[in-house]
Short mmCIF file of C-alpha atoms in Angstrom, two decimals:
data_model
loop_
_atom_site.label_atom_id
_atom_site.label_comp_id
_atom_site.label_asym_id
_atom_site.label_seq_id
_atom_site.Cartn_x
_atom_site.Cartn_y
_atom_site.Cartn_z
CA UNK W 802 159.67 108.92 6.83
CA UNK W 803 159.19 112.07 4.73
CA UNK W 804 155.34 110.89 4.36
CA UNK W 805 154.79 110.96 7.93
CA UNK W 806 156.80 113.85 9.03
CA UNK W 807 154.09 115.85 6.74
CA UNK W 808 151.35 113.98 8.36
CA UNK W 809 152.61 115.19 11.44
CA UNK W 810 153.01 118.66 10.39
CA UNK W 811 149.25 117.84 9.49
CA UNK W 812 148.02 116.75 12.72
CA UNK W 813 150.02 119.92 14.53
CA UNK W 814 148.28 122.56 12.73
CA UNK W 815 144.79 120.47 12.68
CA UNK W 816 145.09 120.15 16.53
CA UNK W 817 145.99 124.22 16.41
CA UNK W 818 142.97 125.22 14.22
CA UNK W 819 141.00 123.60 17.05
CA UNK W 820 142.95 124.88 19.63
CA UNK W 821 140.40 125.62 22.65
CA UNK W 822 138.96 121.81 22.21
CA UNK W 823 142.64 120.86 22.24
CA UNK W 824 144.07 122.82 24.93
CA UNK W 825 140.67 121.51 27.24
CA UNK W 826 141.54 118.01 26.62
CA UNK W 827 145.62 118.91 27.60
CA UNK W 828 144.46 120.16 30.79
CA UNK W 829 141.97 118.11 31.94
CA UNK W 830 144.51 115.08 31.22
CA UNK W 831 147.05 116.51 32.86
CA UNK W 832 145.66 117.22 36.25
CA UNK W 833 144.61 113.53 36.16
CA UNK W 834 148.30 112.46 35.26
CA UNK W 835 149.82 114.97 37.56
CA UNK W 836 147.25 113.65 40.72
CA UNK W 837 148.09 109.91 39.73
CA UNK W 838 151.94 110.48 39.29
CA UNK W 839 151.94 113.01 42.61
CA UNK W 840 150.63 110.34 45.18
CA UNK W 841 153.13 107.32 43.15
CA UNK W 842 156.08 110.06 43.48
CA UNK W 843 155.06 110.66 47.67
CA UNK W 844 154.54 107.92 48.22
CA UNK W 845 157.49 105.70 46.74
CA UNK W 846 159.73 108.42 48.48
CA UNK W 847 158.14 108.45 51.94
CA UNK W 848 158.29 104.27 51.82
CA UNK W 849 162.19 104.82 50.86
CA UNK W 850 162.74 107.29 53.26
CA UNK W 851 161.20 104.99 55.99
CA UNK W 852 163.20 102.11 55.17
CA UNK W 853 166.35 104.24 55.35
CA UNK W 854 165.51 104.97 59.07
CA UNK W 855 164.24 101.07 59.70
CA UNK W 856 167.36 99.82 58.66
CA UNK W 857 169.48 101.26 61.42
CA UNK W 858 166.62 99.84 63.86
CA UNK W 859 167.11 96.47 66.34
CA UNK W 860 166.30 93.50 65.54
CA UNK W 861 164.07 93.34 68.37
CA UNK W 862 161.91 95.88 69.81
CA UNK W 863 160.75 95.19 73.62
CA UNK W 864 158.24 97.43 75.01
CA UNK W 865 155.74 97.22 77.91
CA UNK W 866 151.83 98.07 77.65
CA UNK W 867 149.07 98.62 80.23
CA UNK W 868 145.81 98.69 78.79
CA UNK W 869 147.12 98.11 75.20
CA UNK W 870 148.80 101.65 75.57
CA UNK W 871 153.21 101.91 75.37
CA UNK W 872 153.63 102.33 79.22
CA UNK W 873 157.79 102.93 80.85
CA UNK W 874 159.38 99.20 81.12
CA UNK W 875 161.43 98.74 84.66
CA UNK W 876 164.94 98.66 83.38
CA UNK W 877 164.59 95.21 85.99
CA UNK W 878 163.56 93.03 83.72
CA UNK W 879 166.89 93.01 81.88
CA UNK W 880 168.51 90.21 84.35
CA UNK W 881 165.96 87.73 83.66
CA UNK W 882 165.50 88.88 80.03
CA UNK W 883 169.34 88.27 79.12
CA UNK W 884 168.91 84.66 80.17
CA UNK W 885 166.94 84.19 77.17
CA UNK W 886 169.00 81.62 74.60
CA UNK W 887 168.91 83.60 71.01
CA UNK W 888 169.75 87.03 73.06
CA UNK W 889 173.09 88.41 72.23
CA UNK W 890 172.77 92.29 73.83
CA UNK W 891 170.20 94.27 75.21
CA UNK W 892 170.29 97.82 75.70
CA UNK W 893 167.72 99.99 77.53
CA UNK W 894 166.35 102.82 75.57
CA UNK W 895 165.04 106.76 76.87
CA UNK W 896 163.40 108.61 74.37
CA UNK W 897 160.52 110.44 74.18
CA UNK W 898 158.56 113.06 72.01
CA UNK W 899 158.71 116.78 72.44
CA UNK W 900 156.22 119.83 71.33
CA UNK W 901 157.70 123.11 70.61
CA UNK W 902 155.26 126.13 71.31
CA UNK W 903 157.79 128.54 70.01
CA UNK W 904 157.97 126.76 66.62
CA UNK W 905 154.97 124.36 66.36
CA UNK W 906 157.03 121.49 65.25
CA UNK W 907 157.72 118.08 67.28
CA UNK W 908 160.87 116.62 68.09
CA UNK W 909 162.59 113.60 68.94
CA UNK W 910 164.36 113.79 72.05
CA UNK W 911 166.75 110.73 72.25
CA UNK W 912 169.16 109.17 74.96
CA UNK W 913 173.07 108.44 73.77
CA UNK W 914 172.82 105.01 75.08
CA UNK W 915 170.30 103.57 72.77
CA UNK W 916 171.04 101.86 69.70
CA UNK W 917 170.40 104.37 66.86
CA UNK W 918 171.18 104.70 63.04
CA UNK W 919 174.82 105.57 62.66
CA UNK W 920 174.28 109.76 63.00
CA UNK W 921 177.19 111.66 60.33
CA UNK W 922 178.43 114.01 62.25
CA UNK W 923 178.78 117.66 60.21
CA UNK W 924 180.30 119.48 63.11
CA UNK W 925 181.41 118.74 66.54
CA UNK W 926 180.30 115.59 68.15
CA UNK W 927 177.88 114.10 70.58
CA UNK W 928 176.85 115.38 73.70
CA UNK W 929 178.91 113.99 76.89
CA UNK W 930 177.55 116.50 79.72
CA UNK W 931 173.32 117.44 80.45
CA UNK W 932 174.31 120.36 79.13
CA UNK W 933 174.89 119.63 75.82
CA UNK W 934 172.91 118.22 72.85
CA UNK W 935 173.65 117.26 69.42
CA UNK W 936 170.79 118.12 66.66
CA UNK W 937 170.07 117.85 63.14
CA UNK W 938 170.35 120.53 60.12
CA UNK W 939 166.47 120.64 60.16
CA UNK W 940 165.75 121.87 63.89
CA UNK W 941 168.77 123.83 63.81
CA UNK W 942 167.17 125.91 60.75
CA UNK W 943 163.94 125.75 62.50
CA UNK W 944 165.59 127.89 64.90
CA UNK W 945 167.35 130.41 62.30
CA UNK W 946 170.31 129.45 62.26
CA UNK W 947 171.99 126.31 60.58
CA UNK W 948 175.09 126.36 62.75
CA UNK W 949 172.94 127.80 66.23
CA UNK W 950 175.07 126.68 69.42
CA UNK W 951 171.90 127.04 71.59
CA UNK W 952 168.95 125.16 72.01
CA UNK W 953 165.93 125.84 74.88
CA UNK W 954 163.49 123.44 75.82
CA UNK W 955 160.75 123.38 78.11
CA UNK W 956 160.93 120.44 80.67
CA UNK W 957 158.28 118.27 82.08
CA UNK W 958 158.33 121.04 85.11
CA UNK W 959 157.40 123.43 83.10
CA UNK W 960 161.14 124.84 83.24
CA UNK W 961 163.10 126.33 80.44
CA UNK W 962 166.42 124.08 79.68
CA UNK W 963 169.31 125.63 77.72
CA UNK W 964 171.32 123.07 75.92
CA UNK W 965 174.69 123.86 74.26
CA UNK W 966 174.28 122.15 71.20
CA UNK W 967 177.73 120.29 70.52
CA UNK W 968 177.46 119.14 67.04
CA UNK W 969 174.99 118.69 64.19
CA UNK W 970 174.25 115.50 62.13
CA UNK W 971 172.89 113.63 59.30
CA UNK W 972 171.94 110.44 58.49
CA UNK W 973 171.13 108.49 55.21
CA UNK W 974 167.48 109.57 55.71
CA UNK W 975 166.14 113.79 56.39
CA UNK W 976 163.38 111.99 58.03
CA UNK W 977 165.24 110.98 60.92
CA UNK W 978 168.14 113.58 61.32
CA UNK W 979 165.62 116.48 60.68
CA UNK W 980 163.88 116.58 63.80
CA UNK W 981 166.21 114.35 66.04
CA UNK W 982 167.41 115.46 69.54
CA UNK W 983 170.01 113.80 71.21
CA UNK W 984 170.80 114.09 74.47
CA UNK W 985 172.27 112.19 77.60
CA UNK W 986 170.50 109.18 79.07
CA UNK W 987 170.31 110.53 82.49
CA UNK W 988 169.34 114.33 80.90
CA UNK W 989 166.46 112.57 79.04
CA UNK W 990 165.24 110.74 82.37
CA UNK W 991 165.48 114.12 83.81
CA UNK W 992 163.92 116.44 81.25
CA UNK W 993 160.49 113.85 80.79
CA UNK W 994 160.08 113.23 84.30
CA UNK W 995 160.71 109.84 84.23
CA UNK W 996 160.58 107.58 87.27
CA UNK W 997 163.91 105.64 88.64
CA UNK W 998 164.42 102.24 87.32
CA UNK W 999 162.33 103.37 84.06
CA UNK W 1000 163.08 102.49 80.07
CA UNK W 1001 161.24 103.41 77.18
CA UNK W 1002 162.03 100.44 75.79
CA UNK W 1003 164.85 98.09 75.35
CA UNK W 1004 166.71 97.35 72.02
CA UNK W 1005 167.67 93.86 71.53
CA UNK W 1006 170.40 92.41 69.51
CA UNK W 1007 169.61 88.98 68.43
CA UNK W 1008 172.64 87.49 66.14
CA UNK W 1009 171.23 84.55 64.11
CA UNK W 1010 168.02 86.48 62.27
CA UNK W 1011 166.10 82.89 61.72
CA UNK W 1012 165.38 83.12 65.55
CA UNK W 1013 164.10 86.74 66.13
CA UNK W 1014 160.37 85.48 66.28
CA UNK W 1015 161.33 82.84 68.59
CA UNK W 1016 163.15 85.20 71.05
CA UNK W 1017 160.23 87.38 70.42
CA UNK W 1018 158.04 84.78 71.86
CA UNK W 1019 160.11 83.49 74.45
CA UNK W 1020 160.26 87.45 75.83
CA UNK W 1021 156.16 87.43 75.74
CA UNK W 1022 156.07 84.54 77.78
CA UNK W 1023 158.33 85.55 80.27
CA UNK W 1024 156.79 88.73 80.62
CA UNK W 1025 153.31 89.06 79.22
CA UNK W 1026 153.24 92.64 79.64
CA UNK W 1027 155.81 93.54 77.46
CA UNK W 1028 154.94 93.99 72.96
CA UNK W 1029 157.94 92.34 71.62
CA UNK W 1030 158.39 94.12 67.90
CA UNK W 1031 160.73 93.06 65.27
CA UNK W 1032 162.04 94.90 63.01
CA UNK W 1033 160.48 92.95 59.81
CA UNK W 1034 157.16 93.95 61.23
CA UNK W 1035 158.13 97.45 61.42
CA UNK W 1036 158.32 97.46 57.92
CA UNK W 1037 155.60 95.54 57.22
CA UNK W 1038 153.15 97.84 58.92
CA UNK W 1039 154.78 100.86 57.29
CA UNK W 1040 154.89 99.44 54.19
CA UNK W 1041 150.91 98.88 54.59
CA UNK W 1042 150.31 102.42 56.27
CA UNK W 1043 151.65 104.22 53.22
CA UNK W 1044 149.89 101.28 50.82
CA UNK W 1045 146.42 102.37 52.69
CA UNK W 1046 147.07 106.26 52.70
CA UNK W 1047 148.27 105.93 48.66
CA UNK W 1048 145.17 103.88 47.98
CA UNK W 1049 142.75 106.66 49.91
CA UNK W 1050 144.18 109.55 48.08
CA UNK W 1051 143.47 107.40 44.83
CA UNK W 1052 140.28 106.77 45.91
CA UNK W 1053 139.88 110.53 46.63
CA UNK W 1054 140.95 111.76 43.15
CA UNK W 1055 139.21 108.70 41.88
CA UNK W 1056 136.12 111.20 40.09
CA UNK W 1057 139.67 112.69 37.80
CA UNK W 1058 140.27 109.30 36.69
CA UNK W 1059 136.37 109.22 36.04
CA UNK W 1060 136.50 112.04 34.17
CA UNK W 1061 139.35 110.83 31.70
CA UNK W 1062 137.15 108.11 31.38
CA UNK W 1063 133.73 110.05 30.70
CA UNK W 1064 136.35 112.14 27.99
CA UNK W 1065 137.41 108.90 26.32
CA UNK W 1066 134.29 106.99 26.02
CA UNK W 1067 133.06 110.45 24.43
CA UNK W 1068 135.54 110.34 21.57
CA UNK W 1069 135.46 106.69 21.52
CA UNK W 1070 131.30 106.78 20.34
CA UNK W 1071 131.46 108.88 18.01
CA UNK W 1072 133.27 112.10 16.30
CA UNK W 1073 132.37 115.86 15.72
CA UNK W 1074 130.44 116.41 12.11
CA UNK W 1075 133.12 118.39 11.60
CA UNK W 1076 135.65 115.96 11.75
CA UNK W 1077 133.90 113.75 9.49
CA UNK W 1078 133.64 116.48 7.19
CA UNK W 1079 137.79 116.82 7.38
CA UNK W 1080 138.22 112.90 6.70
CA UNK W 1081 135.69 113.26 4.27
CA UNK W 1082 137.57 115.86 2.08
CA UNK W 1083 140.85 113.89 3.05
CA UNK W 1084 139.55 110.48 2.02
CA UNK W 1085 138.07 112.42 -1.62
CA UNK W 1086 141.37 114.45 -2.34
CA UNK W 1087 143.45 110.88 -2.60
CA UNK W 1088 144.18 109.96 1.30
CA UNK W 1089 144.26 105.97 2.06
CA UNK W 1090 142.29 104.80 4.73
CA UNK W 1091 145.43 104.00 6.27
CA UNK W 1092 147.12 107.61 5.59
CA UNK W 1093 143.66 108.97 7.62
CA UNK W 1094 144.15 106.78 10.50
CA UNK W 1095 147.87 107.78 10.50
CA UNK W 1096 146.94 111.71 11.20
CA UNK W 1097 144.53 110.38 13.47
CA UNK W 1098 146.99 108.63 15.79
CA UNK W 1099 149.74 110.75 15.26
CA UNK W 1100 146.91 113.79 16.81
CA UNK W 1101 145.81 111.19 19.90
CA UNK W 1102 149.51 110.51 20.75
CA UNK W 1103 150.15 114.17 20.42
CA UNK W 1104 147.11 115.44 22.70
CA UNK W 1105 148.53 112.09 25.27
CA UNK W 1106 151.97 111.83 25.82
CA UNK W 1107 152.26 115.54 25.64
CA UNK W 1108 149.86 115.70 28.72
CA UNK W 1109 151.33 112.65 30.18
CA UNK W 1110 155.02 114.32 30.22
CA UNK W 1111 153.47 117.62 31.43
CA UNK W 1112 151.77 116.10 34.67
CA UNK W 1113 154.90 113.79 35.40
CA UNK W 1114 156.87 116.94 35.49
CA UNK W 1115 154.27 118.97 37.30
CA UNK W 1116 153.57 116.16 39.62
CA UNK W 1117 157.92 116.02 40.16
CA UNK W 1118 158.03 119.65 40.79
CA UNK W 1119 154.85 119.37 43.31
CA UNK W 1120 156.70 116.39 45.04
CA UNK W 1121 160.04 116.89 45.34
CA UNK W 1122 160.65 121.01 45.12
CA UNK W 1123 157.48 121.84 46.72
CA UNK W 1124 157.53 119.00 49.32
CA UNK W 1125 154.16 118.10 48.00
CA UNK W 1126 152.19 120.47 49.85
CA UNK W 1127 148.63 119.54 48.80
CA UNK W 1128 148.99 115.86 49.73
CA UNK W 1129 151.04 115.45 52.14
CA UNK W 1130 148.93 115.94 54.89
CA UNK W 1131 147.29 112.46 54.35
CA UNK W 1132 150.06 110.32 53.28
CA UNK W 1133 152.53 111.85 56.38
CA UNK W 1134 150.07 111.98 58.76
CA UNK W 1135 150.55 113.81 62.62
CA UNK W 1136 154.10 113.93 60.95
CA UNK W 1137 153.64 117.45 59.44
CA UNK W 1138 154.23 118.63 62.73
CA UNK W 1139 157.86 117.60 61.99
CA UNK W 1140 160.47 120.32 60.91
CA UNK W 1141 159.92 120.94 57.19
CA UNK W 1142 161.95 118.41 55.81
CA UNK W 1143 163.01 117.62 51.96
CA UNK W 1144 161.94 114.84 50.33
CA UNK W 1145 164.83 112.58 48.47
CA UNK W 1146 163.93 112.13 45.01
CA UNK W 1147 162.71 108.57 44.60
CA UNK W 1148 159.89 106.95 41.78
CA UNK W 1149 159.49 103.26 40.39
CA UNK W 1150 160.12 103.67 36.54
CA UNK W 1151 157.92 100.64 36.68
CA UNK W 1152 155.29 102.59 38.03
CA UNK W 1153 155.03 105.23 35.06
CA UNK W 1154 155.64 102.92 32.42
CA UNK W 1155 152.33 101.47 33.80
CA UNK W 1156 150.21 104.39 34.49
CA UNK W 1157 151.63 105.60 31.01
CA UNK W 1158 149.95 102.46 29.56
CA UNK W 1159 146.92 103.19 31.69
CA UNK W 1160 146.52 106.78 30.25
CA UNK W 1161 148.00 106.89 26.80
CA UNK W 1162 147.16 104.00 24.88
CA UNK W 1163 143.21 103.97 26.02
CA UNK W 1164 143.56 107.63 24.09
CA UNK W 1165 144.81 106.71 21.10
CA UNK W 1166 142.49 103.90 20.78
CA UNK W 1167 139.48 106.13 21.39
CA UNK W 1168 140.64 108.49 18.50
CA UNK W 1169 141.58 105.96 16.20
CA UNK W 1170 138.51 103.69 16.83
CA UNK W 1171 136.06 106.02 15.50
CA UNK W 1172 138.13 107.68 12.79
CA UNK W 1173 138.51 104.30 11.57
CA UNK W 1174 134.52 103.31 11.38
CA UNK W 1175 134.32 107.03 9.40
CA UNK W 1176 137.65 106.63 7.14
CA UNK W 1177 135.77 103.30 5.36
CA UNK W 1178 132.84 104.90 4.51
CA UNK W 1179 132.10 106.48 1.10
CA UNK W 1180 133.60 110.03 0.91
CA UNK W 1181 130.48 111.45 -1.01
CA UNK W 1182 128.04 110.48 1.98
CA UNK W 1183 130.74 111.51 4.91
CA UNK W 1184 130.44 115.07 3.28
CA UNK W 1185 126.83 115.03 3.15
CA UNK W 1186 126.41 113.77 7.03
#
């Protein structure tokens, strides 16, 4: 133990002596670590965020289309569509989306009727007149205030709305709460302009699971302009959105990994002369072949996992205290538009342990590779190149 504890003092101070080379190589590796472990950290927490909101979501998602586009569904359909065997409750939905001038951020305007994820309330309760509205912490600081009691909105006349707001909620997920309106049914129908006999959509309760793609094709049949959606294809498709936007950004930063690589291969053909004049003098003063390679990989392991911890916590920092500014335009999409919302700390250990393997141990080869090819030669001719 003693014997390598010196060794490491060793490598330290040889890595210092050479301190611009050194300090080159820790940032160039850890931008590339901190890029890599930014997009795993977004990502992973966007997908858990998403399936916190899909869980609360119906089994069954009916809506209608006209041209492949998500068109009003007549709230008629329910008689026939409750005949259906496999159909335990359907409930019609009015929702809609909502730009704010004033504040540049979208909302979600939502009836009370629908079947949503179970809201916490943190004050007050849910609206029960068209006067009143029920928001989330996000909008309400969006409007400077955490604990505002008034909300205005411009209708689809072109008419300013002022809402009481009677309570303010949370849910498991910030990505739902934070920029969630809820209003009346009939307020909604009023404030979008939506014809009589109109649903966004209807939510449908089916209570044996095993038949939700069944009801989901009796429903198309029965009405071939509806887009029955269940809820395990929600998922699906957001679990391949984020898989697609993850892989682009990759792809993007792709020419950092590239240049890890480029760095690598360089150490791994060959080392300085003045390197091989330090293992020369090591090797003639009484170090082992063994003893060299030691310093060697104690200086590569060094030079890696010291980068590798610096761009996890960088990449943490950028992620989850900074909301991870400089990618999240790609991986969230039109949602940036949303109130600022903060992301809930979430990473797959698995994940590091694998770009750590990726990263690290290619390093410490290509250091120990060529150290080793120079540490069996003859000391006298090392020293003369």
């Amino acid at each position: 133990m003693t014997k390598h504890l010196k060794i490491i003092d060793y490598a330290v101070s040889s890595l210092l002596r050479r301190k611009f080379k050194s300090i080159a190589i820790l940032v160039a590796y850890t931008i590339t670590v901190a890029t890599l472990a930014s997009v795993l950290f977004l990502t992973n927490s966007l997908r858990t965020e998403t399936t916190a909101v899909l869980q609360g979501v119906p089994d069954l998602i009916v809506q209608r289309t006209i041209g492949g586009r998500h068109e009003l569904i007549p709230v008629s359909y329910l008689e026939n569509m409750q005949k259906i065997l496999g159909i335990g409750k359907i409930t019609p939905r009015y929702w809609g989306y909502y730009y704010d001038a004033l504040t540049e951020a979208n909302y979600t305007v939502v009836g009370t009727g629908g079947e949503t994820v179970p809201l916490e309330m943190l004050e007050g309760s849910l609206p029960v007149t068209p006067d009143e509205c029920a928001v989330g912490a996000g909008i309400a600081a969006l409007w400077g205030s955490n604990r505002s009691k008034e909300l205005i909105l411009i209708d689809s006349k072109n008419m300013g709305v002022l809402f009481e707001v009677s309570g303010f909620f949370r849910s498991e997920s910030n990505l739902l709460t934070n920029d969630l309106v809820v209003l009346t049914d009939q307020k909604v129908i009023d404030f979008f302009g939506y014809p009589p006999g109109m649903a966004t959509d209807f939510a449908v309760i089916v209570p044996n699971v095993n038949e939700v793609q069944t009801v989901a094709a009796k429903v198309k049949r029965m009405f071939p302009d509806t887009r029955p959606i269940t809820k395990r294809e929600l998922i699906r498709t957001y679990d391949m959105v984020f898989n697609w936007r993850s892989g682009m950004m990759l792809t993007v930063f792709c020419a950092a990994i590239v240049a890890l690589c480029i760095m690598s291969w360089d150490k791994a053909t060959g080392i300085s002369a003045e390197e091989k004049q330090e293992i020369g003098i090591l090797k003639a003063i009484g170090w082992d072949t063994s003893d060299v390679l030691a310093l060697k990989f104690w200086e590569g392991l060094i030079i890696s996992l010291t980068s590798f911890l610096t761009g996890v916590i960088v990449s943490y920092v950028h992620v989850f205290f900074f909301n991870g500014f400089i990618l999240v335009a790609v991986l969230k999409g039109w949602s940036v538009l949303f109130p600022v919302f903060h992301l809930t700390p979430s990473f797959n250990l698995s994940h590091l342990l694998i770009m750590g393997l990726l990263t690290v141990v290619p390093y410490i080869a290509s250091t120990v590779i060529p150290t080793w090819k120079t540490a069996i030669t003859d000391p006298d001719s090392v020293m003369r190149g």
